[in-house]
mmCIF file of C-alpha atoms in Angstrom:
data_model
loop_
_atom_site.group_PDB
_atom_site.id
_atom_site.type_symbol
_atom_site.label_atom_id
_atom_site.label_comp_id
_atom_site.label_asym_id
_atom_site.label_seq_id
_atom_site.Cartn_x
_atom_site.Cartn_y
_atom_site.Cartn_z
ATOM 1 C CA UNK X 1467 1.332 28.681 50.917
ATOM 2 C CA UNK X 1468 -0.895 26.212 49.409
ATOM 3 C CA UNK X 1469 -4.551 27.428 48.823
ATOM 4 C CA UNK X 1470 -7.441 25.844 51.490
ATOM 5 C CA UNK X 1471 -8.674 22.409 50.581
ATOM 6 C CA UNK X 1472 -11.763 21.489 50.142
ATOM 7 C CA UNK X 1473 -12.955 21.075 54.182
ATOM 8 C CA UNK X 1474 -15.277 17.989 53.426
ATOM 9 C CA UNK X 1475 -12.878 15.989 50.707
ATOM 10 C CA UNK X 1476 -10.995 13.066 52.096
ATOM 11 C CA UNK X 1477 -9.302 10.148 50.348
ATOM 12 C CA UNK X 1478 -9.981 6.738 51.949
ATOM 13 C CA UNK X 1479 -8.600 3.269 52.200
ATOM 14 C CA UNK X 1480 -9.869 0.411 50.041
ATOM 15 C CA UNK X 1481 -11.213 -2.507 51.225
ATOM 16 C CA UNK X 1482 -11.087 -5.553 48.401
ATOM 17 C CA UNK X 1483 -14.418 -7.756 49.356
ATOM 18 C CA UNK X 1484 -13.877 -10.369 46.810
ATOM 19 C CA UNK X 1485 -11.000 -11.555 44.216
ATOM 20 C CA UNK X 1486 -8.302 -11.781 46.749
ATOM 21 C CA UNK X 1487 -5.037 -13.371 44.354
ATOM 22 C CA UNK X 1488 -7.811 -14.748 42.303
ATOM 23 C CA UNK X 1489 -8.199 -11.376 39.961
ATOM 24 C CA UNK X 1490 -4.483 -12.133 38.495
ATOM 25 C CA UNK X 1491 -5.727 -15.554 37.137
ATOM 26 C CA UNK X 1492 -9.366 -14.315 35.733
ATOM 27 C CA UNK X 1493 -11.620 -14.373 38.569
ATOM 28 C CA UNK X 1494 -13.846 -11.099 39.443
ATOM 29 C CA UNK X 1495 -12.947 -8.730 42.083
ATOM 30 C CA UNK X 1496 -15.343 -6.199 44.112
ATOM 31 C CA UNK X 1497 -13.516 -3.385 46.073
ATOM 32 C CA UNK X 1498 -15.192 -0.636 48.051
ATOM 33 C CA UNK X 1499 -13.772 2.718 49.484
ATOM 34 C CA UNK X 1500 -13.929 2.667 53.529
ATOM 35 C CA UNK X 1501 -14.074 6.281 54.409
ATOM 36 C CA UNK X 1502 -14.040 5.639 58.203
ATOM 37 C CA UNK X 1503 -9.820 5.418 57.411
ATOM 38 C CA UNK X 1504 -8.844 7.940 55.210
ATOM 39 C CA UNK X 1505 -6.548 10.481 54.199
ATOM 40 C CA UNK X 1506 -6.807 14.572 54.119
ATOM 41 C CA UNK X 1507 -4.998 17.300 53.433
ATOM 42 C CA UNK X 1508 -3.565 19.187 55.833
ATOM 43 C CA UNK X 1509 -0.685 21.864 57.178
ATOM 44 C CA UNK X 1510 2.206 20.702 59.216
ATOM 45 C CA UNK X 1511 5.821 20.056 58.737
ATOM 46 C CA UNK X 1512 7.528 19.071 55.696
ATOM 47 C CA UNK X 1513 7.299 15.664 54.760
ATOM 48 C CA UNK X 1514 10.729 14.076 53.138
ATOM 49 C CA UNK X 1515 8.807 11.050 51.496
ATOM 50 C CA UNK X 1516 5.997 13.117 49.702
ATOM 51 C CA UNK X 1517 9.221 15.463 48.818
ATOM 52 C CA UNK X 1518 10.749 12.741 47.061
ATOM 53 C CA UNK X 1519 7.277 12.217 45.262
ATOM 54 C CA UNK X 1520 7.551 15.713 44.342
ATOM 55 C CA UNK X 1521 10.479 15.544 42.492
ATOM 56 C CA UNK X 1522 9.650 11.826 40.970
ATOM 57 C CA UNK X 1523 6.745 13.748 39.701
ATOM 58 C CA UNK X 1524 8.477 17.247 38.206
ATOM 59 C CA UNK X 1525 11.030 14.437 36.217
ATOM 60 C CA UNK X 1526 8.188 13.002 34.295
ATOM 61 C CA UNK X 1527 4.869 13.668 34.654
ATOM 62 C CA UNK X 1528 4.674 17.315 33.992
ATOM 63 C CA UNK X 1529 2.078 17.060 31.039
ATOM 64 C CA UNK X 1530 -0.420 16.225 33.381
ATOM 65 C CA UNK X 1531 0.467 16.850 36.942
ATOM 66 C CA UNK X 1532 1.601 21.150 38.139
ATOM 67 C CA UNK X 1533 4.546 18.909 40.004
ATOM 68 C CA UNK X 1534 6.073 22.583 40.185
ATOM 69 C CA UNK X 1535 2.907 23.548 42.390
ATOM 70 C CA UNK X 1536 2.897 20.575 44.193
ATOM 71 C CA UNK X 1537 6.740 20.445 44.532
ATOM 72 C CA UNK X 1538 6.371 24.300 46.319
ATOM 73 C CA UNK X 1539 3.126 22.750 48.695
ATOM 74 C CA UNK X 1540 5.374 20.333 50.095
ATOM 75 C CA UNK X 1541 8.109 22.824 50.288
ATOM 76 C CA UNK X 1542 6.002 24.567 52.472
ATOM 77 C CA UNK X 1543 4.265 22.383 54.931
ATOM 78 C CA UNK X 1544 1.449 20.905 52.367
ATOM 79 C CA UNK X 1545 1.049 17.331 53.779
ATOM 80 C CA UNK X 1546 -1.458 14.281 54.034
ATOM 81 C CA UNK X 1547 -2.720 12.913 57.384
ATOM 82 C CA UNK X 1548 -4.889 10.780 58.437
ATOM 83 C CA UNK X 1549 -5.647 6.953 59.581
ATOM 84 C CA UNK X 1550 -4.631 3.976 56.701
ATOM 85 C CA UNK X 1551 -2.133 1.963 57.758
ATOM 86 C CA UNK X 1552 1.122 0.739 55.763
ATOM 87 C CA UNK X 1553 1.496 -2.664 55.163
ATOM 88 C CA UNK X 1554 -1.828 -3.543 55.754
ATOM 89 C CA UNK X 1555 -3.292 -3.509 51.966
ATOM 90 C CA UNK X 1556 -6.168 -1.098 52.369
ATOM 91 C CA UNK X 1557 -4.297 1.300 49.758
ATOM 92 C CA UNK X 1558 -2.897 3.822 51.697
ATOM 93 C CA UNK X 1559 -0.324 4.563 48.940
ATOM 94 C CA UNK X 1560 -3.183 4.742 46.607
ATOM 95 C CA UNK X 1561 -5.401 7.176 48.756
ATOM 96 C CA UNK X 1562 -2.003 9.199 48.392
ATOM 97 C CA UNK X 1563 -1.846 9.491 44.733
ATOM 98 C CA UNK X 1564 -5.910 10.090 44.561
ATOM 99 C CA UNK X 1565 -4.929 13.297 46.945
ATOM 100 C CA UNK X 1566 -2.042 14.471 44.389
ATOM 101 C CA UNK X 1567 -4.102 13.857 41.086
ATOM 102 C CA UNK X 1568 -7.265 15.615 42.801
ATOM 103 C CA UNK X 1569 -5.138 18.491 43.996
ATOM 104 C CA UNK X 1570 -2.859 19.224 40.634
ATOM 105 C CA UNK X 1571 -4.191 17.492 37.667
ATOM 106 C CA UNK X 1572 -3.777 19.847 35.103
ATOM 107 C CA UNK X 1573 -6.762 18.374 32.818
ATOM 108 C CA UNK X 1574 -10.200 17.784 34.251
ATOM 109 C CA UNK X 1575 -10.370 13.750 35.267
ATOM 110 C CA UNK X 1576 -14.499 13.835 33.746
ATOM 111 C CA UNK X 1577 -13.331 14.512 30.586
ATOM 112 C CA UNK X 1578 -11.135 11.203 31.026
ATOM 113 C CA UNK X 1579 -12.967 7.720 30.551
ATOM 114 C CA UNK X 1580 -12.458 5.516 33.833
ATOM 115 C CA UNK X 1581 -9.589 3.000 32.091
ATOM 116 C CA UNK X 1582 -7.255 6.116 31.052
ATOM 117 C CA UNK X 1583 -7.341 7.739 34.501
ATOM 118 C CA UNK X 1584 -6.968 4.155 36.103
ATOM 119 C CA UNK X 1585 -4.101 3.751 33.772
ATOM 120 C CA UNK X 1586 -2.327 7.648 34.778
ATOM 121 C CA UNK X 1587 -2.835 6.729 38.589
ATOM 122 C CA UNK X 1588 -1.270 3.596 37.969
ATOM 123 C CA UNK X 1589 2.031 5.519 36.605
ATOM 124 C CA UNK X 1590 1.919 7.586 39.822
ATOM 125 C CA UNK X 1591 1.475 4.770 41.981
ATOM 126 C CA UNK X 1592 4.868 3.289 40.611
ATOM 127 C CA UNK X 1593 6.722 5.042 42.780
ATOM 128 C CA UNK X 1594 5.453 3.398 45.394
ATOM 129 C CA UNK X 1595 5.607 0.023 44.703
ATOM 130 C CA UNK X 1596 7.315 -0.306 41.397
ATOM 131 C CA UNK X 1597 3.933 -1.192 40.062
ATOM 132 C CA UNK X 1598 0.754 -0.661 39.922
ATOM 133 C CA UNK X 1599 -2.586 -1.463 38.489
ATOM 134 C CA UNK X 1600 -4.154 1.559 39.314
ATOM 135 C CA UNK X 1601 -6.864 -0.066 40.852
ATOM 136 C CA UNK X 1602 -6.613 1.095 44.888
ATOM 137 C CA UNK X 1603 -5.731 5.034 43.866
ATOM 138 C CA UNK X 1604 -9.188 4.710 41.384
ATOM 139 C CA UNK X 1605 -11.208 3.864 44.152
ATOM 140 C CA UNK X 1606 -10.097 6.156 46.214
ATOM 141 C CA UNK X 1607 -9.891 9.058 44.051
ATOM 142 C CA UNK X 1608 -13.969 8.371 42.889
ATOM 143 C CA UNK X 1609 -15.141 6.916 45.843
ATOM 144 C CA UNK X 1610 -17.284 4.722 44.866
ATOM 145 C CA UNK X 1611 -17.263 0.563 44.517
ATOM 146 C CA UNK X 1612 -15.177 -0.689 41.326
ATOM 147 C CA UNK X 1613 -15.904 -3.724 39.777
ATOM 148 C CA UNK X 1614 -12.587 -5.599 38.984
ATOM 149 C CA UNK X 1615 -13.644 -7.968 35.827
ATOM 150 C CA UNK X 1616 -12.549 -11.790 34.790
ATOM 151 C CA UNK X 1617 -11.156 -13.099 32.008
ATOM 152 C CA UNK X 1618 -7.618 -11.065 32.098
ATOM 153 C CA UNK X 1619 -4.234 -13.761 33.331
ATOM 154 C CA UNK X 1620 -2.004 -11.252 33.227
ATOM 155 C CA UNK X 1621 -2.923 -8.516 36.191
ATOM 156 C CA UNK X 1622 -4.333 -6.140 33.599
ATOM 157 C CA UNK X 1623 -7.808 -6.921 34.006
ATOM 158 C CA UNK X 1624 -10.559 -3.994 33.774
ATOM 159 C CA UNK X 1625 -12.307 -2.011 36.495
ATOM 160 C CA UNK X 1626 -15.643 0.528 36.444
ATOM 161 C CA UNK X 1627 -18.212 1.390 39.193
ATOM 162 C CA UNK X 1628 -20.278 -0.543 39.969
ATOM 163 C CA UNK X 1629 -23.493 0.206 42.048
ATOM 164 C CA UNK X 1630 -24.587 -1.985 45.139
ATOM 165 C CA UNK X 1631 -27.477 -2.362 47.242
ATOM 166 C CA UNK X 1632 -28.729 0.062 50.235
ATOM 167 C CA UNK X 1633 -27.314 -1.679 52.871
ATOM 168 C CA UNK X 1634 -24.666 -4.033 51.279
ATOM 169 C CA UNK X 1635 -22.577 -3.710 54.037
ATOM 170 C CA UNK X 1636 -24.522 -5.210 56.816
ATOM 171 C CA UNK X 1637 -22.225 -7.733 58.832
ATOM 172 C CA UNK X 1638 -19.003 -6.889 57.492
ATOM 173 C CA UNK X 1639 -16.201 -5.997 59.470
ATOM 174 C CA UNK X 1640 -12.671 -5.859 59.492
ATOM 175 C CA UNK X 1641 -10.562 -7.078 62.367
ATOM 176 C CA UNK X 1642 -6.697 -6.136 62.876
ATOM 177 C CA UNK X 1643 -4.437 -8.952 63.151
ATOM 178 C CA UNK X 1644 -1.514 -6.366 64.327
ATOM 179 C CA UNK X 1645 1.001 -7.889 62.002
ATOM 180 C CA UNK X 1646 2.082 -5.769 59.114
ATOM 181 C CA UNK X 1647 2.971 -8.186 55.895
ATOM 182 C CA UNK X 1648 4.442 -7.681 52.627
ATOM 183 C CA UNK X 1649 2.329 -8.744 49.977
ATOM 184 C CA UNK X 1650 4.955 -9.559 46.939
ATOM 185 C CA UNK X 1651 6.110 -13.578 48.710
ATOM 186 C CA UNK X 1652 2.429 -14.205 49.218
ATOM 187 C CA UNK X 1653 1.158 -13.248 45.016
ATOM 188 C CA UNK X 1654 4.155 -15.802 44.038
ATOM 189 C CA UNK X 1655 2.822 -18.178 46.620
ATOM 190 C CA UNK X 1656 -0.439 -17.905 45.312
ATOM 191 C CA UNK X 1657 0.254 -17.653 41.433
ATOM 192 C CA UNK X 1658 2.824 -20.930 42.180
ATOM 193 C CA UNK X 1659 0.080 -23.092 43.561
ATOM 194 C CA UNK X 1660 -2.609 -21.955 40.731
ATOM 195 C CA UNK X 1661 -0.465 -23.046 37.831
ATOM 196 C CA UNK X 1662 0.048 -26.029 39.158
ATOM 197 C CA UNK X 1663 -3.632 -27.554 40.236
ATOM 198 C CA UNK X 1664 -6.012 -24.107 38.269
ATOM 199 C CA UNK X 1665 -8.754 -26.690 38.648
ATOM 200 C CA UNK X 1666 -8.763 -27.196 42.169
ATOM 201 C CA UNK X 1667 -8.322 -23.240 42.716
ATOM 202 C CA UNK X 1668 -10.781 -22.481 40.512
ATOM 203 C CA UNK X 1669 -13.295 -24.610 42.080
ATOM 204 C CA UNK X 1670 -12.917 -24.168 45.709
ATOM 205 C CA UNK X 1671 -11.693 -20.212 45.793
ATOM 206 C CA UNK X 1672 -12.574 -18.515 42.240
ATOM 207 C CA UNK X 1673 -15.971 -19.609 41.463
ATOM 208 C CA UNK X 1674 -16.903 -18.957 45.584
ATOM 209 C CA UNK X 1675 -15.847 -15.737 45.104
ATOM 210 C CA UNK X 1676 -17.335 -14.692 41.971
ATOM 211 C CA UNK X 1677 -20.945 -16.186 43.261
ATOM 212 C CA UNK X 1678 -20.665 -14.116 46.475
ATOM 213 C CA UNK X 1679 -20.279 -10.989 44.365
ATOM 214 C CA UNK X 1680 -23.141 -11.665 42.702
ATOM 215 C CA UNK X 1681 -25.210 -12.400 45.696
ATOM 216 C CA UNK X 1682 -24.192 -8.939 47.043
ATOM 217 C CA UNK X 1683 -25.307 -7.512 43.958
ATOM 218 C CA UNK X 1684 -28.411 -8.819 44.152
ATOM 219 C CA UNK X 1685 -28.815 -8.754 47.528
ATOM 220 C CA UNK X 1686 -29.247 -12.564 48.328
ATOM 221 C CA UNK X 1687 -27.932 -12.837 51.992
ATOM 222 C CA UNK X 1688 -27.839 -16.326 52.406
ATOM 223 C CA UNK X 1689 -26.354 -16.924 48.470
ATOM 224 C CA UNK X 1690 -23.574 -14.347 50.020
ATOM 225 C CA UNK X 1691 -22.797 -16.336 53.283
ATOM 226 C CA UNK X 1692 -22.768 -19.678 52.025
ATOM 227 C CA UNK X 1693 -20.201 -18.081 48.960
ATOM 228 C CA UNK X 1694 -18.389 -16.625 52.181
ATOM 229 C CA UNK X 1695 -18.327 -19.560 54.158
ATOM 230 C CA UNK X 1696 -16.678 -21.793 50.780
ATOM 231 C CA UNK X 1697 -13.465 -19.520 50.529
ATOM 232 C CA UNK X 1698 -12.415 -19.303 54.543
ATOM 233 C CA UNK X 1699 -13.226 -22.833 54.456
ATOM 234 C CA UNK X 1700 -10.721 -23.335 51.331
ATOM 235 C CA UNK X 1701 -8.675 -20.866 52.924
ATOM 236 C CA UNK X 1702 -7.900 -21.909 55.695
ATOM 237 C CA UNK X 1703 -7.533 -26.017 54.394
ATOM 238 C CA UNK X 1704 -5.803 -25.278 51.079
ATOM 239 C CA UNK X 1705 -4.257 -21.879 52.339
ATOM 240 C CA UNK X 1706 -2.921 -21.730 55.616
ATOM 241 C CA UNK X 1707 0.638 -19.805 55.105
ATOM 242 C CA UNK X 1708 -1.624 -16.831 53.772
ATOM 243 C CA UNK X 1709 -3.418 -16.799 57.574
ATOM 244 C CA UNK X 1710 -1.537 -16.249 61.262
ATOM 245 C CA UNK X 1711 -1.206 -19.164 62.944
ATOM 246 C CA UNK X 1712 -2.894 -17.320 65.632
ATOM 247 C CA UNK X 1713 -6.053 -16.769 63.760
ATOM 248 C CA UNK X 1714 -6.971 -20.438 62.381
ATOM 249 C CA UNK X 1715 -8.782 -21.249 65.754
ATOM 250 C CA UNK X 1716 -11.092 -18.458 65.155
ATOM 251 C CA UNK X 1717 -11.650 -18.872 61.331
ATOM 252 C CA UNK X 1718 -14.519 -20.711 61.553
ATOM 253 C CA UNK X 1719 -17.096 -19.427 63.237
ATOM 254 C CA UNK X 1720 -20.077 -21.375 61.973
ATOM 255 C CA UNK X 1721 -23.328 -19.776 62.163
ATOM 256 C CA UNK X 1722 -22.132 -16.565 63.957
ATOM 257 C CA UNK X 1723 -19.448 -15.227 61.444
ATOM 258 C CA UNK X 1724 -16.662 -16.178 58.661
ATOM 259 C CA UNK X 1725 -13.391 -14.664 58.143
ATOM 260 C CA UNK X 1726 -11.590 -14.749 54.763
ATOM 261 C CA UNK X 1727 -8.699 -12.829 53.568
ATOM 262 C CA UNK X 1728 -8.264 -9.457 53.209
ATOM 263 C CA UNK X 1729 -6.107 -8.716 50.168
ATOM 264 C CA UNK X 1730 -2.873 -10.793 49.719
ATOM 265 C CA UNK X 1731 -3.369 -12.065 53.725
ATOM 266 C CA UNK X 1732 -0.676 -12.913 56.043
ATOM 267 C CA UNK X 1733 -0.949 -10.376 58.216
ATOM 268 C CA UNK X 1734 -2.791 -6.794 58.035
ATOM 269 C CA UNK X 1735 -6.402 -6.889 58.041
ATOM 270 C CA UNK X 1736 -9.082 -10.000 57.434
ATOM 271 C CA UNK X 1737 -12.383 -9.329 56.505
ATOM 272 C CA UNK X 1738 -15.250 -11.059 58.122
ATOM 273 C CA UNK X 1739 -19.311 -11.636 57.478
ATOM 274 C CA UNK X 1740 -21.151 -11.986 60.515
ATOM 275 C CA UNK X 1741 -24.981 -13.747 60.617
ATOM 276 C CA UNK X 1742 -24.949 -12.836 64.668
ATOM 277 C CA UNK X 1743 -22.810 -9.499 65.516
ATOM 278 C CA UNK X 1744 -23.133 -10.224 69.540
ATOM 279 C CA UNK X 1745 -21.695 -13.487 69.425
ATOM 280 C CA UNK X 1746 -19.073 -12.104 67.087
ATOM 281 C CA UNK X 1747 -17.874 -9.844 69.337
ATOM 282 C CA UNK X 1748 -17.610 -12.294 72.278
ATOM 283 C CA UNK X 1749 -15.677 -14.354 69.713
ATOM 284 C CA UNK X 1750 -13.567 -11.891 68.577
ATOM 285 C CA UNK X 1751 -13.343 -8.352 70.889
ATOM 286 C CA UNK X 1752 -15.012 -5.072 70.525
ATOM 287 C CA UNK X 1753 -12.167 -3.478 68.437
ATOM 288 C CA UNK X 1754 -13.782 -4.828 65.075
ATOM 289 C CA UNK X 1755 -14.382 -2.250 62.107
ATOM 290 C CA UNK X 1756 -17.815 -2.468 60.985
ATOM 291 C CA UNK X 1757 -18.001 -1.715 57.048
#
């Protein structure tokens, strides 16, 4: 039987702010862990899938995962629960391999500088998704905001913390659009329409995007909704395949809220800024997530 976890360590989703498509053509990202969905360990029954990560693991990562220990865990009723949805891009593959590394690293991660762990939870995300950047499992597994830089074209662009203001997260929510997507069509539809008209993109998503990360930084509200206001605007003109149809009547919602993407889009969760939270909610329901 596996030993007790720790009672107050949980994994939890990711929520990507800023950077949406634009962080695999240069632009910055900002992503922050959302504990209120999150993952834990617990004891139950077996679970096949995180059986079959066992034994992905014990094939070739046994210099620096116990995949042996973990392998036996599983064996034995080891499991994760908890409250991320699939399909929804708020990393609940990533809050998975955070768990395993946590749990059976054989080396201690501090000793490890940020880009080599990213780098090793980006090999055990693979099994996943074939890929991986490493990014969502890093947040998760430190818990704390990551700074996704510009300047990298190729996906492989860096990441460290990054500390934000008391009370950053005033007026953001999430809101569930109750359709699970698969991210892959929507990156190609993205990276198609960059390379052909970067300017344009540039101008009316990028640079919006990297000035409302700086506003947050610095804690200029109105800097941050106007940035806000520029991408679902641009969105929602330049980008409407990446939104439900059902959802471009209530994009706009002037000087009570904004919604923008949430990660790749069509479909999972969209993030919204709201100036007025009351008339938000009689816009869009009581069933928001407030960041």
């Amino acid at each position: 039987m596996m030993d007790d976890p720790a009672p107050l360590r949980s994994y939890p989703a990711k929520v990507l702010l800023y950077g949406e498509h634009n962080v695999l053509r240069g632009g910055q990202g900002l992503a922050v862990p959302y504990p209120r969905l999150s993952l834990r360990w617990v004891r139950g029954e077996r679970d096949p899938r995180l059986a079959e990560f066992a034994a992905y693991l014990q094939k070739s990562f046994s210099e620096v995962i116990d995949a042996d220990r973990f392998r036996h865990d599983v064996d034995r009723g080891a499991r994760l629960s908890g409250n991320i949805p699939t399909g929804y891009g708020l990393g609940s593959s990533g809050a998975v391999c955070a768990a395993v590394w946590d749990r059976y690293a054989l080396h201690s991660s501090p000793s490890r500088s940020t880009s080599e762990l990213r780098d090793l939870l980006a090999r055990l995300e693979c099994f996943f998704h074939g890929s991986s950047s490493g990014t969502d499992p890093l947040i998760s597994y430190l818990d704390r905001p990551l700074l996704l830089g510009g300047g990298a074209t190729d996906g492989r662009r860096s990441a460290g913390p990054v500390e934000l203001p008391d009370a950053w997260s005033a007026g953001f929510f999430l809101v569930d659009t109750g359709i699970e997507r698969t991210a892959a069509p929507l990156i190609e539809h993205f990276l198609a329409r960059f390379d052909r008209e970067p300017g344009a993109i540039r101008a009316g998503w990028l640079e919006p995007a990297n000035r409302a990360i700086a506003a947050l930084r610095t804690h200029d509200r109105p800097a941050l909704y106007a940035a806000t206001a520029a991408i679902s605007e641009y969105q929602l003109e330049h980008f409407p395949r990446l939104i439900p149809e059902d959802w471009w009547a209530l994009w706009n919602g002037g000087e009570a809220y904004r919604l923008k993407l949430c990660g790749a889009g069509g479909g999972g969760m969209m993030l919204g800024l709201a100036l007025d939270p009351q008339a938000t909610r009689r816009a869009l329901g009581d069933e928001l997530l407030w960041l």
